[in-house]
mmCIF file of C-alpha atoms and ligand atoms in Angstrom:
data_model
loop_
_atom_site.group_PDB
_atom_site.id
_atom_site.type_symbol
_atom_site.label_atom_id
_atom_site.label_comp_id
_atom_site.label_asym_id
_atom_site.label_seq_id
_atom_site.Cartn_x
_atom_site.Cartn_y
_atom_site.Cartn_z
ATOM 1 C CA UNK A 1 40.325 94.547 202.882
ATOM 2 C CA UNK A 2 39.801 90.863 202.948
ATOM 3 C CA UNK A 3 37.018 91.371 200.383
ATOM 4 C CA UNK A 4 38.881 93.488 197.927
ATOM 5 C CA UNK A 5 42.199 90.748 197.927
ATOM 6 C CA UNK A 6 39.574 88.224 196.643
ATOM 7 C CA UNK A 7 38.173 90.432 193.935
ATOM 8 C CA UNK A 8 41.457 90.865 192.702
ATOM 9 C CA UNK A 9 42.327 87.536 192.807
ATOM 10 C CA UNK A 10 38.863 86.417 191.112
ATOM 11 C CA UNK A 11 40.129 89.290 188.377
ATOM 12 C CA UNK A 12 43.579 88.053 188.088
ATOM 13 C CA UNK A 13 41.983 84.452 187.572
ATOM 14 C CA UNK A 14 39.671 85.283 184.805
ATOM 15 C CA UNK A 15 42.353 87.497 183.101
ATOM 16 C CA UNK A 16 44.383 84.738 182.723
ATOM 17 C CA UNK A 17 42.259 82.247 181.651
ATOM 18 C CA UNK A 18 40.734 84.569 178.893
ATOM 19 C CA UNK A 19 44.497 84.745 178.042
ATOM 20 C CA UNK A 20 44.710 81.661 177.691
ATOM 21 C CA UNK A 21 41.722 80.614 176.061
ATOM 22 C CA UNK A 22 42.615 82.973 173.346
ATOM 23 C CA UNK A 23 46.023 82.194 172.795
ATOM 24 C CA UNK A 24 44.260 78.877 172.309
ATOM 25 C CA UNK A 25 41.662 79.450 170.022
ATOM 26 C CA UNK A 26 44.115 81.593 167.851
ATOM 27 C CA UNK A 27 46.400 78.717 167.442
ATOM 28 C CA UNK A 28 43.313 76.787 166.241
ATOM 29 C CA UNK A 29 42.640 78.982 163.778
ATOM 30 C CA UNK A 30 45.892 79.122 162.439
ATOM 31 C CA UNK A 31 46.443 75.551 162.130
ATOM 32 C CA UNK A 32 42.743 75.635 160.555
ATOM 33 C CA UNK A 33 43.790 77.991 157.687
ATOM 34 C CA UNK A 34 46.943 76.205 157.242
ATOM 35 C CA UNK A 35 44.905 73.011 156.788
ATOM 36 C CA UNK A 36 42.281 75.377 153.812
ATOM 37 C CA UNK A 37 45.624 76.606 152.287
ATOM 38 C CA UNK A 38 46.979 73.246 151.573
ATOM 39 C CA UNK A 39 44.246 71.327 150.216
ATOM 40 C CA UNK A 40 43.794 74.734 148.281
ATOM 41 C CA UNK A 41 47.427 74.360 146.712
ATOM 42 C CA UNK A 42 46.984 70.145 146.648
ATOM 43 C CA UNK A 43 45.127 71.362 143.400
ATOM 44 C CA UNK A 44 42.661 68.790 144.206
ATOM 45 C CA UNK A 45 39.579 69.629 141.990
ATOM 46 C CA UNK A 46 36.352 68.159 143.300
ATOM 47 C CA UNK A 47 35.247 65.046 141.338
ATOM 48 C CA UNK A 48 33.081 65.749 138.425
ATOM 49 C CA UNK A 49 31.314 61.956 138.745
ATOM 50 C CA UNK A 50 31.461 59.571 141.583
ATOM 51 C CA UNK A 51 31.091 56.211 140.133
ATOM 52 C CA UNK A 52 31.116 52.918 141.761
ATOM 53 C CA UNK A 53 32.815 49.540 140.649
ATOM 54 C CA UNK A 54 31.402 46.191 142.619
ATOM 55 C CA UNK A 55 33.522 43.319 141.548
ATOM 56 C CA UNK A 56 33.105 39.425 142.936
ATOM 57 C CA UNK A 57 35.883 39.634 145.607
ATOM 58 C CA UNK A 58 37.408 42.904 146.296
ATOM 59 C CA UNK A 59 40.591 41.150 147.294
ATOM 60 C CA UNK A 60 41.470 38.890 144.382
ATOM 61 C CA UNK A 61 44.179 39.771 142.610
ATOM 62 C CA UNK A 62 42.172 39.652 139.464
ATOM 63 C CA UNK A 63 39.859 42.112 140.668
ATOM 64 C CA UNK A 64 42.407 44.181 142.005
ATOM 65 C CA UNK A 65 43.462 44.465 138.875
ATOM 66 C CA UNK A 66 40.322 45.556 137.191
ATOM 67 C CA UNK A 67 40.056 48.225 140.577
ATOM 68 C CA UNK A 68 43.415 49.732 139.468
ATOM 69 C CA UNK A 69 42.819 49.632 135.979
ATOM 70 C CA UNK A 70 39.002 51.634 136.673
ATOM 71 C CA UNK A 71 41.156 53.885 139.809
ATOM 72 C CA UNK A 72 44.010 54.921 136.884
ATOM 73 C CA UNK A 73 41.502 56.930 135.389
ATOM 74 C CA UNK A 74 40.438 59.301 139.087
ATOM 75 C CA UNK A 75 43.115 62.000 137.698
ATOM 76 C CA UNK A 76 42.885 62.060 133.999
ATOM 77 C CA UNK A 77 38.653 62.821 134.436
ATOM 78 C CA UNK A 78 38.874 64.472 137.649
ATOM 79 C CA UNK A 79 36.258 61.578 139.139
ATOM 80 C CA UNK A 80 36.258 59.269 142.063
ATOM 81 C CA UNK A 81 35.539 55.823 141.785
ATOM 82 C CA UNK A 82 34.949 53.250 144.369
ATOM 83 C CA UNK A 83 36.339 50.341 144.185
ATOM 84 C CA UNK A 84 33.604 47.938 146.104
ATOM 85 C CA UNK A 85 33.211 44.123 146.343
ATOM 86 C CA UNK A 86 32.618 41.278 149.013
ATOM 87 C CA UNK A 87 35.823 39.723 150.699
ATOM 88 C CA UNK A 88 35.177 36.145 149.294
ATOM 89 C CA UNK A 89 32.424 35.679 146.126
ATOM 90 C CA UNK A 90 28.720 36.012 147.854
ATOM 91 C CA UNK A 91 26.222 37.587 144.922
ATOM 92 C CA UNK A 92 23.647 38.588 148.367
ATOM 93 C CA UNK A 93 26.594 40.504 149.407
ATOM 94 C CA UNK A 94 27.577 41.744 146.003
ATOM 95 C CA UNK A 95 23.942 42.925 145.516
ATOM 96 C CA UNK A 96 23.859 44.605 148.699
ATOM 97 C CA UNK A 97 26.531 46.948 147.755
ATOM 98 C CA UNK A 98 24.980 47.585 144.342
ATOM 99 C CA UNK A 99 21.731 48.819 146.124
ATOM 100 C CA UNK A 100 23.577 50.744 148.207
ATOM 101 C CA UNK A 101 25.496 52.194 144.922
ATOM 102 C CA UNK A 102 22.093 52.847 144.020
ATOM 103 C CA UNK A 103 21.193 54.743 147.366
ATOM 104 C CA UNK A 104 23.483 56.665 147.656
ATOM 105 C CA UNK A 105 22.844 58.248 143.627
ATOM 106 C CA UNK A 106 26.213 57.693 142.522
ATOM 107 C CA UNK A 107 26.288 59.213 138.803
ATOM 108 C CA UNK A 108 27.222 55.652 137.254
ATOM 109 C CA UNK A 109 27.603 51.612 138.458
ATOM 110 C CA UNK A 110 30.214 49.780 136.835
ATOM 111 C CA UNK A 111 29.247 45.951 138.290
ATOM 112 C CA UNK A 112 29.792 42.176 137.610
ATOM 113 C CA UNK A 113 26.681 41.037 136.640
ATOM 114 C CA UNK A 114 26.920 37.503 138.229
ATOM 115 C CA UNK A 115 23.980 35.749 137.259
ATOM 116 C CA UNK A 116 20.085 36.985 136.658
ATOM 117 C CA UNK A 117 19.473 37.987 140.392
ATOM 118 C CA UNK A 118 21.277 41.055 139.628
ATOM 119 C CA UNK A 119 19.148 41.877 136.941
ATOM 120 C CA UNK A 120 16.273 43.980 138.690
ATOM 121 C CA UNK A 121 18.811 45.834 140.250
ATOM 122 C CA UNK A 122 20.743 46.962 137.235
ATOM 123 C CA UNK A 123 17.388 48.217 136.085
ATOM 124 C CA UNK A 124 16.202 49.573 138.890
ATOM 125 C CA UNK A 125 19.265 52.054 138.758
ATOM 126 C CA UNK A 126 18.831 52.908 135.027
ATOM 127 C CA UNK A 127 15.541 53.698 135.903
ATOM 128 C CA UNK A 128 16.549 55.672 138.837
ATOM 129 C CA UNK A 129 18.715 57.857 136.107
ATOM 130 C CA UNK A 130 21.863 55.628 136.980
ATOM 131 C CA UNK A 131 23.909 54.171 133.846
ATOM 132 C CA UNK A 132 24.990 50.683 134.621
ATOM 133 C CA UNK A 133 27.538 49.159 132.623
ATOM 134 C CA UNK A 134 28.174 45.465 133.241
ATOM 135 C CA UNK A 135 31.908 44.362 133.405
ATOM 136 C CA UNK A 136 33.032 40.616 133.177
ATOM 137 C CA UNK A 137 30.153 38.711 133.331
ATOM 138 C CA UNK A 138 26.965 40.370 131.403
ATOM 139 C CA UNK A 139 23.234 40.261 131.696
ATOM 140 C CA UNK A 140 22.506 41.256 128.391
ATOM 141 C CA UNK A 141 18.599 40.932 129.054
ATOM 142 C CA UNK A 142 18.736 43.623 131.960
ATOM 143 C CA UNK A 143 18.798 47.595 130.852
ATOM 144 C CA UNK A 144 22.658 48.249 131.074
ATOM 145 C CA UNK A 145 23.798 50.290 128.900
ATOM 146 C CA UNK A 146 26.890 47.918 127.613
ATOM 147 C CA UNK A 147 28.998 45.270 128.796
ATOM 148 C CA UNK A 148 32.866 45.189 128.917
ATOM 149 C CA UNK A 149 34.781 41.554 129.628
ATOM 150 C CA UNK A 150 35.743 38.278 127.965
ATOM 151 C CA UNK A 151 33.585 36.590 125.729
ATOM 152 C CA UNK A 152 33.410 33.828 128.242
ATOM 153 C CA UNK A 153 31.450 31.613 125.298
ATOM 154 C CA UNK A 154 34.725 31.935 123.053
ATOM 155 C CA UNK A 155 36.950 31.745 125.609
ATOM 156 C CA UNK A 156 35.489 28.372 126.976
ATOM 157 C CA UNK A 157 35.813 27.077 123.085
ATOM 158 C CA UNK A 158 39.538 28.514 123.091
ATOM 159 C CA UNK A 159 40.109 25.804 125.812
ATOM 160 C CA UNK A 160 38.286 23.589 124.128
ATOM 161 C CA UNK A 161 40.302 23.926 121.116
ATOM 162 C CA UNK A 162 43.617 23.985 123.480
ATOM 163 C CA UNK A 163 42.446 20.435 124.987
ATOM 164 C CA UNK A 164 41.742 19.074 121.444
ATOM 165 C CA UNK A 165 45.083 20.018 120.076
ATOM 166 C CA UNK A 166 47.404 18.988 122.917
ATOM 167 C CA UNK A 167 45.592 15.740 123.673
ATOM 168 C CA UNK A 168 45.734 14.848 120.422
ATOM 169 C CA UNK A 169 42.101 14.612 120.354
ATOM 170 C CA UNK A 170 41.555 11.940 122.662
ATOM 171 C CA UNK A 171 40.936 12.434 126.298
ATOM 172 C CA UNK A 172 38.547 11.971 129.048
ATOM 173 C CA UNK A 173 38.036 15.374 130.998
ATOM 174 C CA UNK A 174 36.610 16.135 134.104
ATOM 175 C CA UNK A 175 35.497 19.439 134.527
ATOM 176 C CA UNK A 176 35.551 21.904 137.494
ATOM 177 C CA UNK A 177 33.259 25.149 137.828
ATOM 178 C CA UNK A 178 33.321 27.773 140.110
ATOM 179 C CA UNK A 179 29.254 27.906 140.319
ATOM 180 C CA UNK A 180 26.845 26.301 138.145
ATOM 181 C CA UNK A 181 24.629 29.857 138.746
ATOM 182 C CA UNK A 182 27.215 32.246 137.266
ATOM 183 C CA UNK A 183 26.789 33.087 133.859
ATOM 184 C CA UNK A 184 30.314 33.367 133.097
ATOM 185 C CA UNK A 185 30.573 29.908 134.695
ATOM 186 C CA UNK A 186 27.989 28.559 132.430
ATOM 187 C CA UNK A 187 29.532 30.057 129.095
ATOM 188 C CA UNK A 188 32.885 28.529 129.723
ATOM 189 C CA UNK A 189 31.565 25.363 130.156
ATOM 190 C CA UNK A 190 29.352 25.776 127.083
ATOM 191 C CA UNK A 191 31.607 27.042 124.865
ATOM 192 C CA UNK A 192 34.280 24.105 125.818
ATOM 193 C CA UNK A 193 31.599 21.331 126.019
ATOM 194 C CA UNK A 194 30.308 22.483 121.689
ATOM 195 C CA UNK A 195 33.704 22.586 120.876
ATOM 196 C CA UNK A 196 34.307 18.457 122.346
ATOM 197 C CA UNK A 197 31.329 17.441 122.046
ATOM 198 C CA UNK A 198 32.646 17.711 117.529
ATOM 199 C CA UNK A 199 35.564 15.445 118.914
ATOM 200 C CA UNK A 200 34.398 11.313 119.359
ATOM 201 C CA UNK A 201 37.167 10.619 120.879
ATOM 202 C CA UNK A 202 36.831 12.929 123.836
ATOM 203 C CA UNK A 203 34.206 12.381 126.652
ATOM 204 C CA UNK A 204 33.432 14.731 129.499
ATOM 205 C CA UNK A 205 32.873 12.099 132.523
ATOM 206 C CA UNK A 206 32.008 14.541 135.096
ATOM 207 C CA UNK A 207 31.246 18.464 135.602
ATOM 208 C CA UNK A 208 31.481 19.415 139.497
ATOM 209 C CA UNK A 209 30.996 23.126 141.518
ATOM 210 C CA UNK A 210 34.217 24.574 143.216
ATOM 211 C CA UNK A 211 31.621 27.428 145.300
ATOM 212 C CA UNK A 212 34.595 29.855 143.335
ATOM 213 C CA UNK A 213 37.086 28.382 146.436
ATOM 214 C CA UNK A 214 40.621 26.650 145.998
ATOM 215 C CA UNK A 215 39.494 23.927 148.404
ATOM 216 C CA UNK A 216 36.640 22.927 147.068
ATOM 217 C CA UNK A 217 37.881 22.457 143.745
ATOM 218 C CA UNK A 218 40.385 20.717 145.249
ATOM 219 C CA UNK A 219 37.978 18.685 147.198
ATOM 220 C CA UNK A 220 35.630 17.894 143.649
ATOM 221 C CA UNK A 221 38.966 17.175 141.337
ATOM 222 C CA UNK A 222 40.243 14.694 143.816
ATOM 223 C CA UNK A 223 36.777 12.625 143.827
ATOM 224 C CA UNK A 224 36.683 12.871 140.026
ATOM 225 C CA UNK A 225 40.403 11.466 139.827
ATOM 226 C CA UNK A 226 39.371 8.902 142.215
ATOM 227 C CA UNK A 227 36.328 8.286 140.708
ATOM 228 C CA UNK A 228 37.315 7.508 137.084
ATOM 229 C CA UNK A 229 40.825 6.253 137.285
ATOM 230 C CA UNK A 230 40.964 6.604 133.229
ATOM 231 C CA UNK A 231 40.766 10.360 133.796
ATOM 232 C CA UNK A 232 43.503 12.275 132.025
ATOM 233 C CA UNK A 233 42.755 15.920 131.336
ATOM 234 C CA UNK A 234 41.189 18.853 134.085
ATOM 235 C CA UNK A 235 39.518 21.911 133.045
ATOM 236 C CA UNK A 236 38.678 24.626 135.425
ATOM 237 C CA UNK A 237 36.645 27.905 134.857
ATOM 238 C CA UNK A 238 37.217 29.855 137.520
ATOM 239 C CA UNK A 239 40.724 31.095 139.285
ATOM 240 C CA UNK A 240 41.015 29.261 141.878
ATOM 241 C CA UNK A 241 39.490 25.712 140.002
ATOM 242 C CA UNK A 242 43.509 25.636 138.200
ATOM 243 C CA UNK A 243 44.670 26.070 141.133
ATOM 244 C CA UNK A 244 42.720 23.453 143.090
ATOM 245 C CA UNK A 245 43.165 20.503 140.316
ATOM 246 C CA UNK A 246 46.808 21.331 140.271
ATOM 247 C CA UNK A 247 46.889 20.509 144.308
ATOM 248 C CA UNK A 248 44.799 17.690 143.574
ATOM 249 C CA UNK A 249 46.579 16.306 140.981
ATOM 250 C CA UNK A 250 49.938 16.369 143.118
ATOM 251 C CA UNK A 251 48.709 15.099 145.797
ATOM 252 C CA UNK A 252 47.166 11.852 143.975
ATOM 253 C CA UNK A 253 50.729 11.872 142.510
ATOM 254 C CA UNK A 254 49.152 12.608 139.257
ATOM 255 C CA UNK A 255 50.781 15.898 137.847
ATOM 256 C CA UNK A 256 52.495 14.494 135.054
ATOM 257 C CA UNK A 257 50.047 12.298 133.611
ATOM 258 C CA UNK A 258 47.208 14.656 133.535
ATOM 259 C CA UNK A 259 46.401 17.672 131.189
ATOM 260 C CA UNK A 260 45.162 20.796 133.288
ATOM 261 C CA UNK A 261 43.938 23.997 131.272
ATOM 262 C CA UNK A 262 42.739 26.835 134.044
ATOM 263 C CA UNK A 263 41.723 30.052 133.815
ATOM 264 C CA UNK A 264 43.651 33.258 134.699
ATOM 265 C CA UNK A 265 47.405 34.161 134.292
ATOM 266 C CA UNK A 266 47.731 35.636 137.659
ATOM 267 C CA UNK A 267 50.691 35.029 139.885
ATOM 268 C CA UNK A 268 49.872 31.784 141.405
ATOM 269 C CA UNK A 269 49.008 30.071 138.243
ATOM 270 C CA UNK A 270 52.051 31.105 136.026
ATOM 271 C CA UNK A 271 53.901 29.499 139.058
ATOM 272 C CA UNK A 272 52.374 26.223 138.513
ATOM 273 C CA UNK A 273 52.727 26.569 134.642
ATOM 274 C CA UNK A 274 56.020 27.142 134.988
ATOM 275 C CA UNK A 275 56.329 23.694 137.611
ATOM 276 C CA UNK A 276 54.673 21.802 134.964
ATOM 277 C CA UNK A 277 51.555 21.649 137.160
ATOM 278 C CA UNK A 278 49.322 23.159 134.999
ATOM 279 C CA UNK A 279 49.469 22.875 130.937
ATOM 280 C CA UNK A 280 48.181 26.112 130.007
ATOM 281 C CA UNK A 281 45.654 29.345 131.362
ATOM 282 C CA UNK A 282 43.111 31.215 129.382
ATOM 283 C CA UNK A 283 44.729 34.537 129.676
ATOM 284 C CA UNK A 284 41.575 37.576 130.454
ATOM 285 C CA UNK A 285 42.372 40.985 130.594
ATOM 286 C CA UNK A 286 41.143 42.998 133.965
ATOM 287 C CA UNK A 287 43.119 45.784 134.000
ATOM 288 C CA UNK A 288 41.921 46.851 130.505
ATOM 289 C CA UNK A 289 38.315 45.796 131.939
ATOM 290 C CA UNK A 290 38.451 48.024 134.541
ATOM 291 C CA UNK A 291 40.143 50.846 132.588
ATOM 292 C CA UNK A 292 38.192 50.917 129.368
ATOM 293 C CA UNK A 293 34.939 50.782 131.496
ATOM 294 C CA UNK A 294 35.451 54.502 133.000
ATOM 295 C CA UNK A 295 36.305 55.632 128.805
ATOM 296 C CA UNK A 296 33.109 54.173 128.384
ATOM 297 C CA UNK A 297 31.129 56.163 131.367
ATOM 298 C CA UNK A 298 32.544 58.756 130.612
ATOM 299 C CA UNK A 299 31.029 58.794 127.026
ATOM 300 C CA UNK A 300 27.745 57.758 128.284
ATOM 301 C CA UNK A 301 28.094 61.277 130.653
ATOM 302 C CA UNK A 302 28.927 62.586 127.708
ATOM 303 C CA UNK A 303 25.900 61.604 125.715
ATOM 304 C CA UNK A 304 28.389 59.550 123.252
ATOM 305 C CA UNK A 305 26.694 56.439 121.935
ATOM 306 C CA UNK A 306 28.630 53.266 122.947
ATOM 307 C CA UNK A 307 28.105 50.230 121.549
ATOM 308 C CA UNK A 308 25.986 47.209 122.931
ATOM 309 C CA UNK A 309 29.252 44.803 123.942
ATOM 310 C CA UNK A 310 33.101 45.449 124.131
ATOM 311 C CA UNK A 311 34.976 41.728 124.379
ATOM 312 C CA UNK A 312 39.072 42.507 125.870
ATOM 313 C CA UNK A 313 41.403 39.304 124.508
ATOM 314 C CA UNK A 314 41.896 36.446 125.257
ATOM 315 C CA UNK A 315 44.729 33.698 124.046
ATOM 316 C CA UNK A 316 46.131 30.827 125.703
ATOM 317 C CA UNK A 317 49.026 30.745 127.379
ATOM 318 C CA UNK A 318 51.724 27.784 128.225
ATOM 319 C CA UNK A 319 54.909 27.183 129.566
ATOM 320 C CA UNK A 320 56.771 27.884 126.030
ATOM 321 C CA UNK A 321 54.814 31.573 126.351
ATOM 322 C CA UNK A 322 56.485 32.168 129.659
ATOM 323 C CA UNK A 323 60.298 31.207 128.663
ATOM 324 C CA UNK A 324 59.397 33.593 125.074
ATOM 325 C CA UNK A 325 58.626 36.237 127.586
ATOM 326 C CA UNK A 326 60.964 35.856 129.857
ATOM 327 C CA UNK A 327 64.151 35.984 127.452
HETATM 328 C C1 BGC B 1 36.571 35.468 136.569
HETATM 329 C C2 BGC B 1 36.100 36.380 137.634
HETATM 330 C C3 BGC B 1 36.312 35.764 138.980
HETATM 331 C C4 BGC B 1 37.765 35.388 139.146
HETATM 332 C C5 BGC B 1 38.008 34.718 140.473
HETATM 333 C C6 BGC B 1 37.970 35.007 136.833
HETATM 334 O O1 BGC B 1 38.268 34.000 135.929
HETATM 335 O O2 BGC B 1 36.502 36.085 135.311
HETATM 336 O O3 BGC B 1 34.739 36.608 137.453
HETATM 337 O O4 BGC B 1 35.910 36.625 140.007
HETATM 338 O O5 BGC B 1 38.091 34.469 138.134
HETATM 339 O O6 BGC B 1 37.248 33.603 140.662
#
């Protein structure tokens, strides 16, 4: 007797439990085809290209700019990009993530070419099948397939020509650089130092390396001004060199006898053109960067010829820009 009440009890058990269990498992299901029906009627096709974009610093606002402007494109071609870069400039960093690009057979690399380290990578992807295009700063030696970005060479003389004109043609200029290694660095300074260099009357005292961080340019514009007392005009190549001078300059209570041309129009530095803190910014363009270089992939996926170089603007922009704009 006492044996049968436990069998029944043991049957009970497992009858409810296997109950259970598939009350369970049906639920799962359920909430599993509910989960296939959705993304079903999201109408989310699967990319036709995964590319990847690898910019200097993947937070800068510039370069967030040039991400959005490459990410704008995901729906119209049905592709995914990947917007990639290091938290603060570092090119071992940067190249990292374009090897890993590489690894991981993306169809196409979109990168800033910083200086000529990155140059066996690009071709090591192009001859791994990968189309590289190069985007702000070129290596036009290396086997990319085109470049998109300033003409930093011009748009270092289009400072030049600023300084010239609003100094009247005499000055003596310090300049600041984000990195003597870049190439885009180097252009700038080129083009501006051909264009003075025509000028007698305007001497460039000292060039110095801001390691591409506010501080330091802060740091280097500070010993320049300190330096050479006679010092009256800044130029800056990179971001955060306008930025840094400016600080300088104000805190050597020198912002109104100084001339300061930057680079960039982004928020911080229309602020201080609009304080009189800087005199004017070499305006880029890195949302059309980043957008026109996914219309170019794509024609290179397409087997469309594309051309060796594609320059975006640039123009210089002051204070008397900003009140036109904002009226
Ligand atoms: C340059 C970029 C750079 C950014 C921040 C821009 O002027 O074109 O290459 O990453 O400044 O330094």
């Amino acid at each position: 007797m006492k044996l049968q009440r436990l069998v029944y009890s043991v049957l009970t058990i497992t009858f409810f439990v296997s109950v259970g269990f598939s009350i369970y498992f049906f639920s799962q299901a359920r909430a599993s085809d509910a989960r296939i029906l959705k993304a079903d009627t999201n109408n989310s096709p699967i990319p036709r290209y995964h590319f990847a974009l690898i910019g200097e610093e993947l937070e800068h606002d510039y370069w967030e700019l040039v991400g959005q402007g490459a990410k704008d494109t995901e729906e119209e071609y049905e592709i995914a990009i990947e917007y990639e870069g290091p938290r603060r400039s570092n090119p071992e960093e940067q190249r990292k993530l374009l090897d890993m690009a590489i690894k991981s057979k993306v169809d196409g690399i979109i990168v800033q070419a910083v200086n000529n380290s990155f140059l066996p990578l690009i071709n090591k992807a192009v001859d791994q099948g990968i189309p590289v295009i190069t985007i702000d700063t070129d290596a036009a030696k290396s086997k990319r397939f085109t470049y998109i970005g300033t003409d930093n060479y011009e748009a270092g003389r289009l400072a030049g020509e600023e300084l010239i004109e609003q100094t009247n043609g005499s000055a003596t200029v310090g300049i600041v650089t984000g990195s003597f290694d870049n190439a885009h660095h180097q252009l700038r300074v080129q083009g501006f130092q051909d264009v003075i260099e025509q000028k007698s009357d305007i001497s460039i005292v000292a060039i110095e390396e801001s390691s591409i961080t506010q501080v330091i340019a802060e740091e280097k514009a500070q010993n320049m001004l300190t330096k050479y007392p006679d010092l009256n005009a800044l130029y800056g190549t990179s971001t955060h060199d306008a930025t840094g001078m400016a600080e300088a300059a104000e805190s050597l209570g020198r912002s109104n006898d100084l001339y300061i041309i930057g680079f960039d129009t982004l928020e911080e530095n229309l602020q201080l053109l609009k304080q009189n803190k800087v005199d004017a910014l070499i305006e880029q363009e890195p949302y059309a960067m980043g957008n026109r270089s996914i219309d170019l992939m794509m024609d290179i996926m397409e087997n469309k010829e594309v051309k060796d170089v594609y320059h975006t603007d640039t123009s210089v922009v002051t204070k008397a820009d900003l009140s036109v704009i904002n009226e």
